Amino acid sequence: MATLSNPIKVLVVNGPNLNMLGKREPEIYGRDTLDDILSRLNEQAQNLSIELDCFQSNYEGAIVEKIQESMGNVQGIIINPAAYTHTSVAIRDALSLHSVPIVEVHLSNIYKREEFRHHSMVSAVATGQIAGLGAQGYSLALTAIRNMN
Ligand code: DQA
């Protein structure tokens, strides 16, 4: 269980098109913008003695580099790889470099949607996955990482 005196750092990665949250298919992804989600997450993090490093990119290589650079510097990773979930061996391999807890988050329940979304390239290297609970998935992921450190 968490000792809150033990400060930790968590990397939060969001993939392509998540910068459009709020405007993007709100019936699927909700009305919160990414800034809304991350500012609430930052508040929660402060209360849990967690420093967040939040990163969003629409480019696979940029995501790979960010995950590489964070090696040894973070005690947990929250990642919503968005469309790259279903295609990216490169992001999966980058995540495999880490031995810290990794929580894969999806706003929507990918298993209820089109068949091409049913398979995740990254879940086999993640500690766990949260899908279908909307923005609160990020918050649950942060609690889980705190509890594992
Ligand atoms: C998503 C689900 C993916 O299939 C999709 O490509 C996204 C968002 C989600 O959060 O529900 O961009 O990762």
Short mmCIF file of C-alpha atoms and ligand atoms in Angstrom, two decimals, residues 16-18 24 29 80-83 85-86 105-110 113 117, ligand 1:
data_model
loop_
_atom_site.label_atom_id
_atom_site.label_comp_id
_atom_site.label_asym_id
_atom_site.label_seq_id
_atom_site.Cartn_x
_atom_site.Cartn_y
_atom_site.Cartn_z
CA PRO A 16 -3.17 10.67 -31.68
CA ASN A 17 -6.37 12.70 -31.82
CA LEU A 18 -6.72 12.83 -28.04
CA ARG A 24 -14.13 14.61 -31.08
CA TYR A 29 -15.30 10.08 -25.77
CA ASN A 80 -3.77 5.84 -23.83
CA PRO A 81 -2.08 5.00 -27.14
CA ALA A 82 -5.36 5.83 -28.98
CA ALA A 83 -5.30 4.46 -32.55
CA THR A 85 -3.13 0.75 -29.50
CA HIS A 86 -4.19 -1.44 -32.38
CA VAL A 105 -6.37 3.45 -20.42
CA HIS A 106 -9.16 3.79 -22.97
CA LEU A 107 -12.04 6.19 -22.58
CA SER A 108 -14.33 3.92 -24.56
CA ASN A 109 -14.91 0.21 -24.19
CA ILE A 110 -12.83 -0.93 -27.16
CA ARG A 113 -16.76 -1.27 -30.74
CA ARG A 117 -10.36 -2.08 -31.91
C1 DQA B 1 -9.28 5.09 -27.57
C2 DQA B 1 -9.86 3.93 -28.39
C3 DQA B 1 -9.10 3.78 -29.70
O1 DQA B 1 -9.66 2.69 -30.45
C4 DQA B 1 -9.24 5.03 -30.53
O2 DQA B 1 -8.49 4.93 -31.72
C5 DQA B 1 -8.86 6.26 -29.77
C6 DQA B 1 -9.24 6.38 -28.37
C7 DQA B 1 -10.10 5.38 -26.30
O3 DQA B 1 -9.62 6.11 -25.44
O4 DQA B 1 -11.24 4.90 -26.18
O5 DQA B 1 -8.32 7.22 -30.33
O6 DQA B 1 -7.97 4.77 -27.17
#
